[in-house]
Each structure stands twice: as structure tokens, then as C-alpha cells.
mmCIF file of C-alpha atoms (C1' of nucleotides) in Angstrom:
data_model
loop_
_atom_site.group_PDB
_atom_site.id
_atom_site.type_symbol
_atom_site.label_atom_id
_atom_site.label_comp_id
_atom_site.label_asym_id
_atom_site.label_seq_id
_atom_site.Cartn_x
_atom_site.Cartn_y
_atom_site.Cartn_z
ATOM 1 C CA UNK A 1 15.877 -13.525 -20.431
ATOM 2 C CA UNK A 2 14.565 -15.348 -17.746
ATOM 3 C CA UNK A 3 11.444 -17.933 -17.670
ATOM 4 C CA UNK A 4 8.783 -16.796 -15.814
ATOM 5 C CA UNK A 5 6.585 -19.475 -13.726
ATOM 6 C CA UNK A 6 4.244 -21.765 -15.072
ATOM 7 C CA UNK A 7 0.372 -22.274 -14.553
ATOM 8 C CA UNK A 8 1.206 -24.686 -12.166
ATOM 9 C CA UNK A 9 4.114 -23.353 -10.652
ATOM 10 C CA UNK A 10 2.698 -20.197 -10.091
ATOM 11 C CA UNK A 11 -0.516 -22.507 -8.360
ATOM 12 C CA UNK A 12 1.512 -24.181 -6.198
ATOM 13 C CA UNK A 13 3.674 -20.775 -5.573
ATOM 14 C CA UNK A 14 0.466 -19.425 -4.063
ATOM 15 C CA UNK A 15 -0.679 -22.531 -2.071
ATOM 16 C CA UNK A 16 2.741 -22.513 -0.104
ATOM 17 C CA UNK A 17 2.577 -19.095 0.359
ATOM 18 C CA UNK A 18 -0.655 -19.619 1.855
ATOM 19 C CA UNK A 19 0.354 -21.944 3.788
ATOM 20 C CA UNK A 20 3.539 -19.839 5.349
ATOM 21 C CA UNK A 21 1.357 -16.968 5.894
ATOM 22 C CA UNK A 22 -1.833 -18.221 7.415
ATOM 23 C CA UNK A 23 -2.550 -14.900 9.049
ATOM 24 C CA UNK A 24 -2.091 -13.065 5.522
ATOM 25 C CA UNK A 25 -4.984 -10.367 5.328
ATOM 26 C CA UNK A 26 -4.495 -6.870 5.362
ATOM 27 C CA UNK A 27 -1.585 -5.846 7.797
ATOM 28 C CA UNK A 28 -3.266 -2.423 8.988
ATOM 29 C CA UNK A 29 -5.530 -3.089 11.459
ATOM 30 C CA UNK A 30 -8.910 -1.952 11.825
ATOM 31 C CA UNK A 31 -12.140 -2.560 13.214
ATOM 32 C CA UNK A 32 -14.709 -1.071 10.572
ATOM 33 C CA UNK A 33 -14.478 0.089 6.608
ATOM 34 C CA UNK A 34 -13.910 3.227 7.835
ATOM 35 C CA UNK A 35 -10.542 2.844 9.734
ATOM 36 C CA UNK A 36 -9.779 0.210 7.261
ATOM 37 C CA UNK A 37 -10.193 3.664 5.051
ATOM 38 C CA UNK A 38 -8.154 6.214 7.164
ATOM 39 C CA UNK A 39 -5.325 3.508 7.843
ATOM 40 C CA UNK A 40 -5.063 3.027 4.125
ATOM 41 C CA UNK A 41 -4.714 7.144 3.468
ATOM 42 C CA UNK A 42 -2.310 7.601 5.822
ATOM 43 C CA UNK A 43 -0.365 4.394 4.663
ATOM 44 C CA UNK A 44 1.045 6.071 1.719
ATOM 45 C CA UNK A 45 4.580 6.547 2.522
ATOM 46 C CA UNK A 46 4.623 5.353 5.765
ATOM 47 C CA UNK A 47 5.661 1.782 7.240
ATOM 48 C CA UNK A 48 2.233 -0.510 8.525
ATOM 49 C CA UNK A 49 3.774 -0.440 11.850
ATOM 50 C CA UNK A 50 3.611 3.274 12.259
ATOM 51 C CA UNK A 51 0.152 3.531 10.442
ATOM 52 C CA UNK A 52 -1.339 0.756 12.932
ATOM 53 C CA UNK A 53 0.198 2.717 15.967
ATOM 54 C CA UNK A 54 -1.328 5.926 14.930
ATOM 55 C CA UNK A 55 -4.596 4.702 13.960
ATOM 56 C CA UNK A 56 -5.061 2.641 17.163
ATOM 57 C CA UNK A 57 -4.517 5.029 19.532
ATOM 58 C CA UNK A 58 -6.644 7.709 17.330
ATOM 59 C CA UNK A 59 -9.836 5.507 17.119
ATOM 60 C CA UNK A 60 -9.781 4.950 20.683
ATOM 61 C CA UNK A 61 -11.235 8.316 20.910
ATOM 62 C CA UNK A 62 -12.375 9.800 17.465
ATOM 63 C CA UNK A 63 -13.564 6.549 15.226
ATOM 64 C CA UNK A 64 -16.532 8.024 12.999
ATOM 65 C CA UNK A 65 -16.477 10.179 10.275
ATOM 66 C CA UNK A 66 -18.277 12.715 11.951
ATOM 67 C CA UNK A 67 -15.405 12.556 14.545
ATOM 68 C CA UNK A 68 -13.075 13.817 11.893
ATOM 69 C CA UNK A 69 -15.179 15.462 9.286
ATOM 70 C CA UNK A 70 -15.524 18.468 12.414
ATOM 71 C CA UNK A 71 -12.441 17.644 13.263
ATOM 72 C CA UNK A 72 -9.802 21.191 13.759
ATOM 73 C CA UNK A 73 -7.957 20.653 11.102
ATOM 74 C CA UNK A 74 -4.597 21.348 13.412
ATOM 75 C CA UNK A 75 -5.874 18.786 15.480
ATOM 76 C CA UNK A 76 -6.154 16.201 12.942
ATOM 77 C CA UNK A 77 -2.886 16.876 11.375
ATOM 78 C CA UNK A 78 -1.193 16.434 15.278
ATOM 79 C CA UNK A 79 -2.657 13.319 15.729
ATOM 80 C CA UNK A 80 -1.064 12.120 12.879
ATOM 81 C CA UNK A 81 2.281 13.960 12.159
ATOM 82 C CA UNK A 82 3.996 10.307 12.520
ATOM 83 C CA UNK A 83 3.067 8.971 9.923
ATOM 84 C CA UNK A 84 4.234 11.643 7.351
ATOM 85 C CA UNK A 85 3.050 13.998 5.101
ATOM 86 C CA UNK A 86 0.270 15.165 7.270
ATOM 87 C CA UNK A 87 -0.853 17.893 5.962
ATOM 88 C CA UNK A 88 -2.257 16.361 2.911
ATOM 89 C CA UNK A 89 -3.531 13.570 5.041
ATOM 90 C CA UNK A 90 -5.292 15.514 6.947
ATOM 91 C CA UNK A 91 -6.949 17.237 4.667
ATOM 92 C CA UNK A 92 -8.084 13.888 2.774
ATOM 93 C CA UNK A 93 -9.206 12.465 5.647
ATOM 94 C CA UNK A 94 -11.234 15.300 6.641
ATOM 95 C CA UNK A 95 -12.770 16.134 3.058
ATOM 96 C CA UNK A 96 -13.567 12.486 2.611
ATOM 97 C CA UNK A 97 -15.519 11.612 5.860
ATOM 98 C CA UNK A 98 -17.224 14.694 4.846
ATOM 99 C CA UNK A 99 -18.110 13.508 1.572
ATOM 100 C CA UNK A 100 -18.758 9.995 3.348
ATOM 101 C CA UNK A 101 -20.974 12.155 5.687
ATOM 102 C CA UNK A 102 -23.028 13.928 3.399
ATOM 103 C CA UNK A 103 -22.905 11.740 0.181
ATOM 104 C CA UNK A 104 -23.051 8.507 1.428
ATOM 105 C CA UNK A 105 -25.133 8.374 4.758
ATOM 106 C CA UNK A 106 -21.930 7.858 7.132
ATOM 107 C CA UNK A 107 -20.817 4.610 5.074
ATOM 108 C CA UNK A 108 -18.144 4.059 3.407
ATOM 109 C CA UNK A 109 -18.918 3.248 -0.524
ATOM 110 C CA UNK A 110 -18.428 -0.437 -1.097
ATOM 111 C CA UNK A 111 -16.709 0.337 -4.722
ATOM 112 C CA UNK A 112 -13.556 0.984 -6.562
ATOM 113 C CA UNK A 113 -15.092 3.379 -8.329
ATOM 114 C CA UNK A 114 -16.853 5.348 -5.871
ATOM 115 C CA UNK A 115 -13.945 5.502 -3.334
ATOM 116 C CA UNK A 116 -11.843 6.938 -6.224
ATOM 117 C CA UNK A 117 -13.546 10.125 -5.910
ATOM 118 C CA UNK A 118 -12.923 10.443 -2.491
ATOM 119 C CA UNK A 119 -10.282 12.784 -2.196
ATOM 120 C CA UNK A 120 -6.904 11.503 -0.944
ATOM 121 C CA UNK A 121 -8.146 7.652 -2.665
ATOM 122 C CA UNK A 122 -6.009 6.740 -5.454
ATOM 123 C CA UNK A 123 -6.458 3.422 -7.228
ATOM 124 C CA UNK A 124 -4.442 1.498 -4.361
ATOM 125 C CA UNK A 125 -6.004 2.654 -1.565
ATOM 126 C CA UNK A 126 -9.293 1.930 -3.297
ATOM 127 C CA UNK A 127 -8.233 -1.334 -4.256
ATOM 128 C CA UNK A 128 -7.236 -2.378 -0.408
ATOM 129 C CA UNK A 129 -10.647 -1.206 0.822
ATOM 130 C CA UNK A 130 -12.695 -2.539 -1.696
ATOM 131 C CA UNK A 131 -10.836 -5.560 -1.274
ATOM 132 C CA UNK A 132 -10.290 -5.885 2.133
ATOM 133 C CA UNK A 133 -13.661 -4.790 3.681
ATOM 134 C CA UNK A 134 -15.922 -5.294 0.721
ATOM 135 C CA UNK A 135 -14.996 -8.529 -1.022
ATOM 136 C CA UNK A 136 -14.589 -7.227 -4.504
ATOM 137 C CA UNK A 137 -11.648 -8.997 -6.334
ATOM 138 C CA UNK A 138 -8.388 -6.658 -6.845
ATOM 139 C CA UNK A 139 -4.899 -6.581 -7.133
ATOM 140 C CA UNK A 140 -3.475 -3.549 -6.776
ATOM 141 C CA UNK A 141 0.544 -3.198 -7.774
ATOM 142 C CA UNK A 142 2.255 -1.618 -4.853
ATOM 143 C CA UNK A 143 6.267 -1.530 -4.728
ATOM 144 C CA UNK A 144 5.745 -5.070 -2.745
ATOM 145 C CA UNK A 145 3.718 -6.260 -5.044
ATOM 146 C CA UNK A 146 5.762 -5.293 -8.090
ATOM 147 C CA UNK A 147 9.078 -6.357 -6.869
ATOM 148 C CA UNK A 148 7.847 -9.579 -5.418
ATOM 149 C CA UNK A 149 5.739 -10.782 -8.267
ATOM 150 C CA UNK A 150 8.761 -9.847 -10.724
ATOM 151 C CA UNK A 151 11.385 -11.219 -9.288
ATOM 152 C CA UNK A 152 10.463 -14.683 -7.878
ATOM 153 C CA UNK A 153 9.470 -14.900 -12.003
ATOM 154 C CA UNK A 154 5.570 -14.672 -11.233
ATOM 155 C CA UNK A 155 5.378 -12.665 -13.782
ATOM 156 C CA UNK A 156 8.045 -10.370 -15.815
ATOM 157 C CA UNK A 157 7.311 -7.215 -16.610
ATOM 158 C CA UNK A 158 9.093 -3.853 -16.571
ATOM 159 C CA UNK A 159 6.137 -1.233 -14.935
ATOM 160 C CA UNK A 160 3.180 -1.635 -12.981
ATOM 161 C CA UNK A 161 0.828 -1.048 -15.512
ATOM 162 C CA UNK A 162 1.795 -4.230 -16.840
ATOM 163 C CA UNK A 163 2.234 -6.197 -13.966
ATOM 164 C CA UNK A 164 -1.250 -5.581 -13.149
ATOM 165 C CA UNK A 165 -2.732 -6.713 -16.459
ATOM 166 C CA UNK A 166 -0.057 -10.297 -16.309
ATOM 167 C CA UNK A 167 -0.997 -10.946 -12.283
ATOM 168 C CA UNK A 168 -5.320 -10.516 -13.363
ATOM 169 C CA UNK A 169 -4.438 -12.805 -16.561
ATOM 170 C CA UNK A 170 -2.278 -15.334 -14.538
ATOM 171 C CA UNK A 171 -3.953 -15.621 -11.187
ATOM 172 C CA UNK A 172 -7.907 -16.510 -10.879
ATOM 173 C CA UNK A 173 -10.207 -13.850 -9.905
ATOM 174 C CA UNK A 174 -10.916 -15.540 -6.799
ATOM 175 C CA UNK A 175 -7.649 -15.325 -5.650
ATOM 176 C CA UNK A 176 -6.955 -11.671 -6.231
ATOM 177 C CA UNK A 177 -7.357 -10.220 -3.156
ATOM 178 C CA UNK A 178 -5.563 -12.932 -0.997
ATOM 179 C CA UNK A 179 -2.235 -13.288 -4.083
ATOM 180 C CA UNK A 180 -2.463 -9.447 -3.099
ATOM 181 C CA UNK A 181 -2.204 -9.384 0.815
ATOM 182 C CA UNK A 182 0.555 -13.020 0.009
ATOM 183 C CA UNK A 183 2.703 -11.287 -1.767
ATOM 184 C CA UNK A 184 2.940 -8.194 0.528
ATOM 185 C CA UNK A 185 3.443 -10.577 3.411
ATOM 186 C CA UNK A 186 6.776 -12.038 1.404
ATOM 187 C CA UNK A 187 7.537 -8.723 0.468
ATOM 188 C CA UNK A 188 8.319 -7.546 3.835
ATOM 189 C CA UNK A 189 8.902 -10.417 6.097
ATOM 190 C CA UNK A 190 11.420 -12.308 3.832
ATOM 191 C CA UNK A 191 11.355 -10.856 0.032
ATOM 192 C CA UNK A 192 12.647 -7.846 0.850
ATOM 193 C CA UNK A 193 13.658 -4.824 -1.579
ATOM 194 C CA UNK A 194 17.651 -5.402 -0.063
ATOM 195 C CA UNK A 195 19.176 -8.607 1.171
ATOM 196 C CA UNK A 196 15.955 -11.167 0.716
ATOM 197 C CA UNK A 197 15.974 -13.810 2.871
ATOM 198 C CA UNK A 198 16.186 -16.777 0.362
ATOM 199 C CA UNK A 199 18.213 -19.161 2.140
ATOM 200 C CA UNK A 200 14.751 -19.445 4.397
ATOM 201 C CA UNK A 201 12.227 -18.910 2.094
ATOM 202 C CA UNK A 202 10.010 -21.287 1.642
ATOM 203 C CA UNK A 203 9.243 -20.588 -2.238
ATOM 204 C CA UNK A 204 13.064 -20.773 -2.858
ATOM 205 C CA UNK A 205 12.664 -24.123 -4.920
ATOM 206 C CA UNK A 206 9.755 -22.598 -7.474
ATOM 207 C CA UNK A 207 11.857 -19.056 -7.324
ATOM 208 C CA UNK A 208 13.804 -17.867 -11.161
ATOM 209 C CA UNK A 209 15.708 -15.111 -8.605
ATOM 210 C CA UNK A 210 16.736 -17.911 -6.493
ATOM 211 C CA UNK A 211 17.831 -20.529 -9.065
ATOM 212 C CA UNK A 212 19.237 -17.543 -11.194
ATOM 213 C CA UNK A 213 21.135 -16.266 -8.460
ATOM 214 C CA UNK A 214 22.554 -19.539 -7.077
ATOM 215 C "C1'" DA B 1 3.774 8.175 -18.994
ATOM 216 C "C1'" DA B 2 6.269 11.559 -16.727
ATOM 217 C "C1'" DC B 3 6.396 14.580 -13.275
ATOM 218 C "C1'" DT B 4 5.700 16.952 -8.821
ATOM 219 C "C1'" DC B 5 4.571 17.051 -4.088
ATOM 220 C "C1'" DG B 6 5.680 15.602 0.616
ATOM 221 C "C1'" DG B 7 7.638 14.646 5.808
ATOM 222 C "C1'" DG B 8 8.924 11.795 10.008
ATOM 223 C "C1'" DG B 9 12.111 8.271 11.503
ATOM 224 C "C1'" DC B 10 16.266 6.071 11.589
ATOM 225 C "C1'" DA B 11 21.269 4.823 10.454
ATOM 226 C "C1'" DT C 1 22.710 13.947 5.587
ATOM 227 C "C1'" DG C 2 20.581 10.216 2.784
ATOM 228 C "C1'" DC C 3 17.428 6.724 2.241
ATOM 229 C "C1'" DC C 4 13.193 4.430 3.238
ATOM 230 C "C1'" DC C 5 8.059 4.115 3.282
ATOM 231 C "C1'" DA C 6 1.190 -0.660 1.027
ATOM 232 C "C1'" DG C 7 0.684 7.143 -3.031
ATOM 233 C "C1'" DA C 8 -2.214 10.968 -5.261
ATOM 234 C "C1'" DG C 9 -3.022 14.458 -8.555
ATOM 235 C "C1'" DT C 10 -1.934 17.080 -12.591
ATOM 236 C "C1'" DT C 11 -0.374 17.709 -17.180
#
DNA sequence: AACTCGGGGCA
DNA sequence: TGCCCAGAGTT
């Protein structure tokens, strides 16, 4: 059974990682809460790259949620049919700016809890907005998250759930957010699911994977 | 907690 | 074809 990091370990783990990813925020793109929002929903299953694509070239015509709450649904779903899924995200997208519309004066709610009812918002995309465009501490466990977190001995647990609860206990409030958008950073550019890039990474020396694996 | 649903892109 | 991808909703 591995070790996982200590206090100050897992400190320091965060301070480099800072430092390697200065740009770290939230890799879709957007320009307001709202296409901060409709990035996120269409996110699910679908690379950042493609999502920031799709979402750029959309908002350079449609960009408020009256754009898409009258939306044809048809049209909607052919605007975004590369990112996957499509149907479902269309229909999200559409029923929430509707809700956002009517419910919420045009704005998007500044809560976890109140995006959750939105429908199409789960618990992670609530978590990025909230975090992301609102400032409200979060950490939500994604499969970068999880993996990452895991296996450079962060933490060591076996299911998200739990990860979530070790990463709040082990990581100060204040740093939520950004641990969130660091680790998601490692996870793609260099921590990734299949051949991780350890001989360049520049947490190697504080990893358990690394020193467990060398 | 386990399960279903879901689809384009790329090798 | 098979595998990947910053998930949500229902039971």
C-alpha cells in the first residue's frame, strides 16, 4: 500500500504546479457566465478543443440565452453535432436558457445549488461554473481529477465520492478551485490516462507513481 | 451505488 | 471496428 503525500508535500505539490501552469484557469473559453455555461454542457464527453471550437464560432452569432432559448431546436442541435451527443445537448441548452430566461432575469444563477436544477447541470458542470465565473470554492472529481490526484499519491482513494471528501479535507478552501483547474492541466498535458509523461514532469520528485514505478 | 443513455472523431 | 472524451438522470 502506497504512502500518500504529506501536508507539506502535497503544499509544495501545488505551488510547483502553479508555477508550471501559470495560465491554469478553466480551459474552455468564454467570454460571459453564460458561455462559460453552454461550453461546460456540451463538454461532457467531448475533448476542450472541440468544445472551444464549437462554442466560438456559435457565440459569434447567437451568445444570449434568448438566442438559444427560441432557438429551432434542429438548428441548435446542427450547430453543435461535433461535439457529441447533441441531441440531449440541445435540448439542455435550450430548456436551461429558458429557465435562465424566465426564472432568473437572463442571468445565470451564481450557485451550486441553483444551477443543479438547470436541466442538463450535473454536479460538475455546476461546480466549473460556480467556480470558474462565480468564485465559490469547489472541487469537482472529473476522470482528470480522479486519476491525477490518485496516482501522483495526493490522495488514495478507490471512487470519486471519496476523492472528493480527501482533496476538501487535504487542500485549503482557498485553493479549491485553482488545485481543480492544476490538476486538469497535468492531467492532459503531461499526466495522462496512457503513457504519462514523467520523465518531464516537473512533480516527478514529490510523485508515489513515479518513485513506485522507477 | 449501479446502471443506462449517448454520438462524433480518429487510429 | 474499438476506444476516447472536464457527464446527467433514474432507480
Amino acid at each position: 500500500m502506497k504512502d500518500i503525500l504529506t501536508h507539506e508535500e502535497a503544499e509544495k505539490c501545488l505551488d510547483i504546479l502553479e508555477e508550471t501552469y501559470p495560465d491554469a484557469h478553466c480551459e474552455l473559453e468564454h467570454n460571459s457566465p453564460y458561455e462559460l455555461l453552454v461550453a461546460t454542457i456540451l463538454s461532457a464527453q467531448c475533448t476542450d478543443i472541440r468544445v472551444n471550437k464549437v462554442t466560438r464560432e456559435m457565440f459569434k452569432k447567437y451568445n444570449t440565452p434568448k438566442d438559444f432559448a427560441y432557438m429551432d431546436i434542429k438548428k441548435l442541435e446542427s450547430l453543435i453535432k461535433e461535439c457529441g451527443i447533441y441531441r440531449n445537448k440541445a435540448k439542455n441548452i435550450k430548456a436551461s436558457s429558458s429557465v435562465i430566461l424566465e426564472e432568473y432575469n437572463g442571468e445565470v444563477p451564481n450557485t451550486i445549488e441553483e444551477l443543479m436544477k438547470l436541466p442538463g447541470v450535473g454536479k460538475k458542470t455546476a461546480n466549473v461554473v460556480a467556480s470558474t465565473a462565480f468564485g465559490v470554492p469547489a472541487i469537482a472529481v472529473d476522470t482528470h481529477v480522479f486519476r491525477v490526484s490518485n496516482r501522483i499519491g495526493f490522495v488514495h482513494e478507490k471512487n470519486v465520492e471519496a476523492t472528493e471528501r480527501a482533496l476538501q479535507n487535504k487542500i485549503d478552501k482557498n485553493r479549491w478551485t485553482k488545485a481543480h483547474h492544476l490538476f486538469i492541466f497535468h492531467g492532459r498535458r503531461c499526466c495522462t490516462a496512457r503513457n504519462p509523461k514523467c520523465e518531464i514532469c516537473t512533480i516527478n520528485k514529490i510523485c508515489r507513481y513515479y518513485e513506485g514505478d522507477s
